Amino acid sequence: MYLPPQFAAKDPAIAPRIVRDHPLAQLISVDDQGLPFITPLPLHLIEEEGGFTLLGHVARPNPHAGFLRQRPRARVVFQGPQAYMSPRVYTERQMVPTWSYLAVHATVEARFIESFDDKDRLLKHLIHDHDPAYAEQWRSLPEDYQHKMMNGIHAFELRVLEWQCKVKLNQHRPQSHAAMLAAYEGGTTDEQALAAWMRRLGLTGEPAESQA
């Protein structure tokens, strides 16, 4: 993606945080016609000494699995909070609207998971992320039913080869930060999330001493 230096995340902890807070990803591969093929799906992030891995699965009829087997390298996109920003936050009159957002793009290498136990482990990670109360129910289901469900999916690991993390919060216009922060703090859920990121990154319009 286009990534001007002022919007490139400097802290390596930001990308994993966005991924965990916004786990619904867009998995992008190339189909047999050379066009992008995109599947929205939740992914679980594992951080290990050797780097990061994303765990996920698609339904067996989904052709995306076949494209990944032929071409294991793919792109994964995570969209964090996003919102419009009015030029009214600027003191100058001759300014234009903009859009604030956080996004992570990961280049990945796919490896398929075939065994029942490994698929089960993957699903338990996703259950723990999104519905831990369901874990006991899943464990209590008949074994033949569990195997049937496992046979209905293609499960995979996506090893992260490279992150791109974009944090577009008007970093290059510090004179607008205080007004921008005030506008977002009283807004929608996404706007409030952007305000929280502005505070986390010190983009408040206050002197550094006041932020300590």
PDB file of C-alpha atoms in Angstrom:
ATOM      1  CA  MET A   1       0.000   0.000   0.000  1.00  0.00           C
ATOM      2  CA  TYR A   2       0.994   3.626  -0.348  1.00  0.00           C
ATOM      3  CA  LEU A   3       2.791   4.403   2.905  1.00  0.00           C
ATOM      4  CA  PRO A   4       4.167   7.926   3.370  1.00  0.00           C
ATOM      5  CA  PRO A   5       6.852   8.016   6.101  1.00  0.00           C
ATOM      6  CA  GLN A   6       4.750  10.145   8.461  1.00  0.00           C
ATOM      7  CA  PHE A   7       2.038   7.456   8.536  1.00  0.00           C
ATOM      8  CA  ALA A   8       4.290   4.392   8.914  1.00  0.00           C
ATOM      9  CA  ALA A   9       3.979   2.942  12.428  1.00  0.00           C
ATOM     10  CA  LYS A  10       7.271   3.279  14.285  1.00  0.00           C
ATOM     11  CA  ASP A  11       6.366   0.961  17.173  1.00  0.00           C
ATOM     12  CA  PRO A  12       6.456  -2.755  16.149  1.00  0.00           C
ATOM     13  CA  ALA A  13       3.791  -3.533  18.760  1.00  0.00           C
ATOM     14  CA  ILE A  14       1.135  -1.528  16.884  1.00  0.00           C
ATOM     15  CA  ALA A  15       0.518  -3.998  14.024  1.00  0.00           C
ATOM     16  CA  PRO A  16      -0.134  -7.010  16.309  1.00  0.00           C
ATOM     17  CA  ARG A  17      -2.429  -4.867  18.460  1.00  0.00           C
ATOM     18  CA  ILE A  18      -4.530  -3.858  15.442  1.00  0.00           C
ATOM     19  CA  VAL A  19      -4.688  -7.483  14.260  1.00  0.00           C
ATOM     20  CA  ARG A  20      -5.904  -8.733  17.643  1.00  0.00           C
ATOM     21  CA  ASP A  21      -8.423  -5.901  18.075  1.00  0.00           C
ATOM     22  CA  HIS A  22      -9.790  -6.278  14.524  1.00  0.00           C
ATOM     23  CA  PRO A  23      -9.392  -9.976  13.603  1.00  0.00           C
ATOM     24  CA  LEU A  24     -11.701 -10.040  10.565  1.00  0.00           C
ATOM     25  CA  ALA A  25      -9.203  -9.987   7.709  1.00  0.00           C
ATOM     26  CA  GLN A  26      -9.373  -9.862   3.931  1.00  0.00           C
ATOM     27  CA  LEU A  27      -7.287 -12.748   2.552  1.00  0.00           C
ATOM     28  CA  ILE A  28      -6.189 -11.853  -0.986  1.00  0.00           C
ATOM     29  CA  SER A  29      -4.819 -14.309  -3.529  1.00  0.00           C
ATOM     30  CA  VAL A  30      -4.571 -14.440  -7.319  1.00  0.00           C
ATOM     31  CA  ASP A  31      -7.118 -16.605  -9.123  1.00  0.00           C
ATOM     32  CA  ASP A  32      -6.586 -18.583 -12.322  1.00  0.00           C
ATOM     33  CA  GLN A  33      -7.442 -15.523 -14.441  1.00  0.00           C
ATOM     34  CA  GLY A  34      -4.790 -13.442 -12.694  1.00  0.00           C
ATOM     35  CA  LEU A  35      -7.354 -11.376 -10.778  1.00  0.00           C
ATOM     36  CA  PRO A  36      -7.523 -10.811  -7.000  1.00  0.00           C
ATOM     37  CA  PHE A  37      -9.668 -13.364  -5.143  1.00  0.00           C
ATOM     38  CA  ILE A  38     -10.711 -12.123  -1.701  1.00  0.00           C
ATOM     39  CA  THR A  39     -12.135 -13.981   1.288  1.00  0.00           C
ATOM     40  CA  PRO A  40     -13.159 -12.209   4.526  1.00  0.00           C
ATOM     41  CA  LEU A  41     -12.335 -14.429   7.498  1.00  0.00           C
ATOM     42  CA  PRO A  42     -11.288 -14.147  11.162  1.00  0.00           C
ATOM     43  CA  LEU A  43      -7.655 -14.980  11.878  1.00  0.00           C
ATOM     44  CA  HIS A  44      -5.866 -15.829  15.121  1.00  0.00           C
ATOM     45  CA  LEU A  45      -2.407 -14.330  15.615  1.00  0.00           C
ATOM     46  CA  ILE A  46       0.372 -16.350  17.234  1.00  0.00           C
ATOM     47  CA  GLU A  47       3.593 -14.592  18.189  1.00  0.00           C
ATOM     48  CA  GLU A  48       6.625 -16.837  18.508  1.00  0.00           C
ATOM     49  CA  GLU A  49      10.353 -16.267  18.750  1.00  0.00           C
ATOM     50  CA  GLY A  50      10.698 -16.753  15.009  1.00  0.00           C
ATOM     51  CA  GLY A  51       7.972 -14.240  14.127  1.00  0.00           C
ATOM     52  CA  PHE A  52       4.202 -14.196  13.613  1.00  0.00           C
ATOM     53  CA  THR A  53       1.730 -16.741  12.260  1.00  0.00           C
ATOM     54  CA  LEU A  54      -1.970 -16.316  11.450  1.00  0.00           C
ATOM     55  CA  LEU A  55      -4.345 -19.266  11.818  1.00  0.00           C
ATOM     56  CA  GLY A  56      -7.568 -19.577   9.862  1.00  0.00           C
ATOM     57  CA  HIS A  57      -9.797 -21.713   7.659  1.00  0.00           C
ATOM     58  CA  VAL A  58     -12.221 -21.530   4.759  1.00  0.00           C
ATOM     59  CA  ALA A  59     -15.162 -23.738   3.798  1.00  0.00           C
ATOM     60  CA  ARG A  60     -14.230 -26.740   1.653  1.00  0.00           C
ATOM     61  CA  PRO A  61     -16.216 -25.468  -1.394  1.00  0.00           C
ATOM     62  CA  ASN A  62     -14.341 -22.136  -1.323  1.00  0.00           C
ATOM     63  CA  PRO A  63     -11.926 -22.102  -4.306  1.00  0.00           C
ATOM     64  CA  HIS A  64      -9.557 -19.900  -2.342  1.00  0.00           C
ATOM     65  CA  ALA A  65      -7.931 -22.998  -0.855  1.00  0.00           C
ATOM     66  CA  GLY A  66      -6.992 -24.195  -4.325  1.00  0.00           C
ATOM     67  CA  PHE A  67      -5.466 -20.845  -5.229  1.00  0.00           C
ATOM     68  CA  LEU A  68      -3.415 -20.914  -2.015  1.00  0.00           C
ATOM     69  CA  ARG A  69      -2.170 -24.424  -2.732  1.00  0.00           C
ATOM     70  CA  GLN A  70      -1.032 -23.362  -6.203  1.00  0.00           C
ATOM     71  CA  ARG A  71       0.364 -20.007  -5.066  1.00  0.00           C
ATOM     72  CA  PRO A  72       1.048 -20.103  -1.297  1.00  0.00           C
ATOM     73  CA  ARG A  73       2.179 -16.483  -1.054  1.00  0.00           C
ATOM     74  CA  ALA A  74      -0.726 -14.109  -0.397  1.00  0.00           C
ATOM     75  CA  ARG A  75      -1.679 -10.811   1.188  1.00  0.00           C
ATOM     76  CA  VAL A  76      -3.794 -10.290   4.304  1.00  0.00           C
ATOM     77  CA  VAL A  77      -5.418  -6.940   5.130  1.00  0.00           C
ATOM     78  CA  PHE A  78      -6.709  -5.874   8.551  1.00  0.00           C
ATOM     79  CA  GLN A  79      -8.740  -2.680   8.866  1.00  0.00           C
ATOM     80  CA  GLY A  80      -8.658  -0.889  12.196  1.00  0.00           C
ATOM     81  CA  PRO A  81     -10.882   2.009  13.274  1.00  0.00           C
ATOM     82  CA  GLN A  82     -11.637   4.572  10.559  1.00  0.00           C
ATOM     83  CA  ALA A  83     -13.591   7.814  10.262  1.00  0.00           C
ATOM     84  CA  TYR A  84     -14.005  11.026   8.294  1.00  0.00           C
ATOM     85  CA  MET A  85     -12.238  14.189   9.454  1.00  0.00           C
ATOM     86  CA  SER A  86     -13.642  17.607   8.574  1.00  0.00           C
ATOM     87  CA  PRO A  87     -11.370  20.459   7.467  1.00  0.00           C
ATOM     88  CA  ARG A  88     -13.108  22.478  10.191  1.00  0.00           C
ATOM     89  CA  VAL A  89     -10.468  21.185  12.637  1.00  0.00           C
ATOM     90  CA  TYR A  90      -7.818  23.327  10.938  1.00  0.00           C
ATOM     91  CA  THR A  91      -7.188  26.981  11.733  1.00  0.00           C
ATOM     92  CA  GLU A  92      -6.428  27.586   8.045  1.00  0.00           C
ATOM     93  CA  ARG A  93      -9.427  28.023   5.733  1.00  0.00           C
ATOM     94  CA  GLN A  94      -7.929  26.548   2.569  1.00  0.00           C
ATOM     95  CA  MET A  95      -7.854  22.902   3.653  1.00  0.00           C
ATOM     96  CA  VAL A  96      -9.647  19.783   2.444  1.00  0.00           C
ATOM     97  CA  PRO A  97     -11.448  16.851   4.111  1.00  0.00           C
ATOM     98  CA  THR A  98      -9.523  13.696   4.914  1.00  0.00           C
ATOM     99  CA  TRP A  99     -10.073  10.204   6.277  1.00  0.00           C
ATOM    100  CA  SER A 100      -8.308   8.783   9.326  1.00  0.00           C
ATOM    101  CA  TYR A 101      -7.633   5.076   9.665  1.00  0.00           C
ATOM    102  CA  LEU A 102      -5.361   2.322  10.918  1.00  0.00           C
ATOM    103  CA  ALA A 103      -4.535  -0.600   8.638  1.00  0.00           C
ATOM    104  CA  VAL A 104      -2.191  -3.571   8.542  1.00  0.00           C
ATOM    105  CA  HIS A 105      -1.133  -5.387   5.380  1.00  0.00           C
ATOM    106  CA  ALA A 106       0.769  -8.650   5.790  1.00  0.00           C
ATOM    107  CA  THR A 107       2.567 -10.647   3.137  1.00  0.00           C
ATOM    108  CA  VAL A 108       2.137 -14.306   4.117  1.00  0.00           C
ATOM    109  CA  GLU A 109       3.134 -17.826   3.122  1.00  0.00           C
ATOM    110  CA  ALA A 110       0.418 -20.489   3.490  1.00  0.00           C
ATOM    111  CA  ARG A 111       0.838 -24.011   4.863  1.00  0.00           C
ATOM    112  CA  PHE A 112      -2.188 -26.299   5.063  1.00  0.00           C
ATOM    113  CA  ILE A 113      -3.163 -28.182   8.210  1.00  0.00           C
ATOM    114  CA  GLU A 114      -4.516 -31.655   7.556  1.00  0.00           C
ATOM    115  CA  SER A 115      -4.713 -33.675  10.792  1.00  0.00           C
ATOM    116  CA  PHE A 116      -7.799 -33.703  12.995  1.00  0.00           C
ATOM    117  CA  ASP A 117      -5.821 -32.771  16.131  1.00  0.00           C
ATOM    118  CA  ASP A 118      -4.132 -29.795  14.462  1.00  0.00           C
ATOM    119  CA  LYS A 119      -7.424 -28.551  13.038  1.00  0.00           C
ATOM    120  CA  ASP A 120      -9.028 -28.974  16.445  1.00  0.00           C
ATOM    121  CA  ARG A 121      -6.246 -26.919  18.037  1.00  0.00           C
ATOM    122  CA  LEU A 122      -6.755 -24.173  15.455  1.00  0.00           C
ATOM    123  CA  LEU A 123     -10.508 -24.054  16.030  1.00  0.00           C
ATOM    124  CA  LYS A 124     -10.020 -23.886  19.794  1.00  0.00           C
ATOM    125  CA  HIS A 125      -7.834 -20.802  19.330  1.00  0.00           C
ATOM    126  CA  LEU A 126     -10.635 -19.110  17.386  1.00  0.00           C
ATOM    127  CA  ILE A 127     -13.280 -20.233  19.881  1.00  0.00           C
ATOM    128  CA  HIS A 128     -11.177 -18.846  22.725  1.00  0.00           C
ATOM    129  CA  ASP A 129     -10.866 -15.518  20.876  1.00  0.00           C
ATOM    130  CA  HIS A 130     -14.551 -15.029  20.129  1.00  0.00           C
ATOM    131  CA  ASP A 131     -16.772 -17.365  22.177  1.00  0.00           C
ATOM    132  CA  PRO A 132     -14.910 -19.065  25.059  1.00  0.00           C
ATOM    133  CA  ALA A 133     -18.200 -20.148  26.618  1.00  0.00           C
ATOM    134  CA  TYR A 134     -18.757 -22.391  23.568  1.00  0.00           C
ATOM    135  CA  ALA A 135     -15.551 -24.395  24.183  1.00  0.00           C
ATOM    136  CA  GLU A 136     -17.215 -26.861  26.553  1.00  0.00           C
ATOM    137  CA  GLN A 137     -20.094 -27.426  24.118  1.00  0.00           C
ATOM    138  CA  TRP A 138     -17.647 -28.119  21.269  1.00  0.00           C
ATOM    139  CA  ARG A 139     -15.749 -30.652  23.383  1.00  0.00           C
ATOM    140  CA  SER A 140     -19.000 -32.434  24.268  1.00  0.00           C
ATOM    141  CA  LEU A 141     -20.157 -32.939  20.670  1.00  0.00           C
ATOM    142  CA  PRO A 142     -20.049 -36.512  19.283  1.00  0.00           C
ATOM    143  CA  GLU A 143     -16.701 -37.432  17.748  1.00  0.00           C
ATOM    144  CA  ASP A 144     -18.234 -38.337  14.392  1.00  0.00           C
ATOM    145  CA  TYR A 145     -19.887 -34.914  14.219  1.00  0.00           C
ATOM    146  CA  GLN A 146     -16.583 -33.185  15.013  1.00  0.00           C
ATOM    147  CA  HIS A 147     -14.833 -35.159  12.271  1.00  0.00           C
ATOM    148  CA  LYS A 148     -17.592 -34.237   9.825  1.00  0.00           C
ATOM    149  CA  MET A 149     -17.143 -30.559  10.661  1.00  0.00           C
ATOM    150  CA  MET A 150     -13.349 -30.816  10.296  1.00  0.00           C
ATOM    151  CA  ASN A 151     -13.736 -32.458   6.901  1.00  0.00           C
ATOM    152  CA  GLY A 152     -15.804 -29.479   5.811  1.00  0.00           C
ATOM    153  CA  ILE A 153     -12.987 -26.958   6.086  1.00  0.00           C
ATOM    154  CA  HIS A 154      -9.539 -26.210   4.699  1.00  0.00           C
ATOM    155  CA  ALA A 155      -7.381 -25.059   7.637  1.00  0.00           C
ATOM    156  CA  PHE A 156      -4.061 -23.294   7.272  1.00  0.00           C
ATOM    157  CA  GLU A 157      -1.242 -21.373   8.872  1.00  0.00           C
ATOM    158  CA  LEU A 158      -0.170 -18.102   7.274  1.00  0.00           C
ATOM    159  CA  ARG A 159       3.421 -17.287   8.199  1.00  0.00           C
ATOM    160  CA  VAL A 160       3.937 -13.525   8.174  1.00  0.00           C
ATOM    161  CA  LEU A 161       6.858 -12.586   5.944  1.00  0.00           C
ATOM    162  CA  GLU A 162       6.414  -8.818   6.192  1.00  0.00           C
ATOM    163  CA  TRP A 163       4.158  -6.275   7.886  1.00  0.00           C
ATOM    164  CA  GLN A 164       3.081  -2.884   6.593  1.00  0.00           C
ATOM    165  CA  CYS A 165       1.319  -0.853   9.267  1.00  0.00           C
ATOM    166  CA  LYS A 166      -0.298   2.476   8.419  1.00  0.00           C
ATOM    167  CA  VAL A 167      -1.511   4.856  11.118  1.00  0.00           C
ATOM    168  CA  LYS A 168      -3.067   7.855   9.355  1.00  0.00           C
ATOM    169  CA  LEU A 169      -3.900  10.367  12.085  1.00  0.00           C
ATOM    170  CA  ASN A 170      -2.680  13.714  10.718  1.00  0.00           C
ATOM    171  CA  GLN A 171       0.714  13.258  12.356  1.00  0.00           C
ATOM    172  CA  HIS A 172       2.091  15.914   9.979  1.00  0.00           C
ATOM    173  CA  ARG A 173      -0.423  18.547  11.160  1.00  0.00           C
ATOM    174  CA  PRO A 174       0.196  18.906  14.910  1.00  0.00           C
ATOM    175  CA  GLN A 175      -1.643  22.236  14.976  1.00  0.00           C
ATOM    176  CA  SER A 176      -4.891  20.352  14.371  1.00  0.00           C
ATOM    177  CA  HIS A 177      -4.434  17.569  16.914  1.00  0.00           C
ATOM    178  CA  ALA A 178      -6.299  19.161  19.828  1.00  0.00           C
ATOM    179  CA  ALA A 179      -9.373  19.988  17.711  1.00  0.00           C
ATOM    180  CA  MET A 180      -9.255  16.626  15.948  1.00  0.00           C
ATOM    181  CA  LEU A 181      -9.032  14.774  19.267  1.00  0.00           C
ATOM    182  CA  ALA A 182     -11.984  16.709  20.696  1.00  0.00           C
ATOM    183  CA  ALA A 183     -14.092  15.965  17.611  1.00  0.00           C
ATOM    184  CA  TYR A 184     -13.345  12.247  17.756  1.00  0.00           C
ATOM    185  CA  GLU A 185     -13.796  11.826  21.514  1.00  0.00           C
ATOM    186  CA  GLY A 186     -17.433  12.881  21.250  1.00  0.00           C
ATOM    187  CA  GLY A 187     -18.230  10.819  18.170  1.00  0.00           C
ATOM    188  CA  THR A 188     -19.016   7.298  17.037  1.00  0.00           C
ATOM    189  CA  THR A 189     -17.409   4.118  18.332  1.00  0.00           C
ATOM    190  CA  ASP A 190     -14.795   4.222  15.559  1.00  0.00           C
ATOM    191  CA  GLU A 191     -14.106   7.903  16.197  1.00  0.00           C
ATOM    192  CA  GLN A 192     -13.637   7.254  19.912  1.00  0.00           C
ATOM    193  CA  ALA A 193     -11.248   4.409  19.065  1.00  0.00           C
ATOM    194  CA  LEU A 194      -9.231   6.799  16.875  1.00  0.00           C
ATOM    195  CA  ALA A 195      -9.156   9.297  19.736  1.00  0.00           C
ATOM    196  CA  ALA A 196      -7.782   6.580  22.025  1.00  0.00           C
ATOM    197  CA  TRP A 197      -5.033   5.867  19.471  1.00  0.00           C
ATOM    198  CA  MET A 198      -4.215   9.575  19.253  1.00  0.00           C
ATOM    199  CA  ARG A 199      -3.773   9.693  23.022  1.00  0.00           C
ATOM    200  CA  ARG A 200      -1.733   6.470  22.958  1.00  0.00           C
ATOM    201  CA  LEU A 201       0.602   8.009  20.368  1.00  0.00           C
ATOM    202  CA  GLY A 202       0.811  11.410  22.072  1.00  0.00           C
ATOM    203  CA  LEU A 203      -1.089  13.235  19.286  1.00  0.00           C
ATOM    204  CA  THR A 204      -3.015  15.515  21.635  1.00  0.00           C
ATOM    205  CA  GLY A 205      -1.782  18.990  20.762  1.00  0.00           C
ATOM    206  CA  GLU A 206      -0.375  19.350  24.272  1.00  0.00           C
ATOM    207  CA  PRO A 207       3.277  20.035  25.082  1.00  0.00           C
ATOM    208  CA  ALA A 208       5.285  16.866  25.786  1.00  0.00           C
ATOM    209  CA  GLU A 209       5.689  17.870  29.441  1.00  0.00           C
ATOM    210  CA  SER A 210       1.908  17.977  29.893  1.00  0.00           C
ATOM    211  CA  GLN A 211       1.497  14.477  28.482  1.00  0.00           C
ATOM    212  CA  ALA A 212       3.894  12.886  30.963  1.00  0.00           C
TER     213      ALA A 212
END
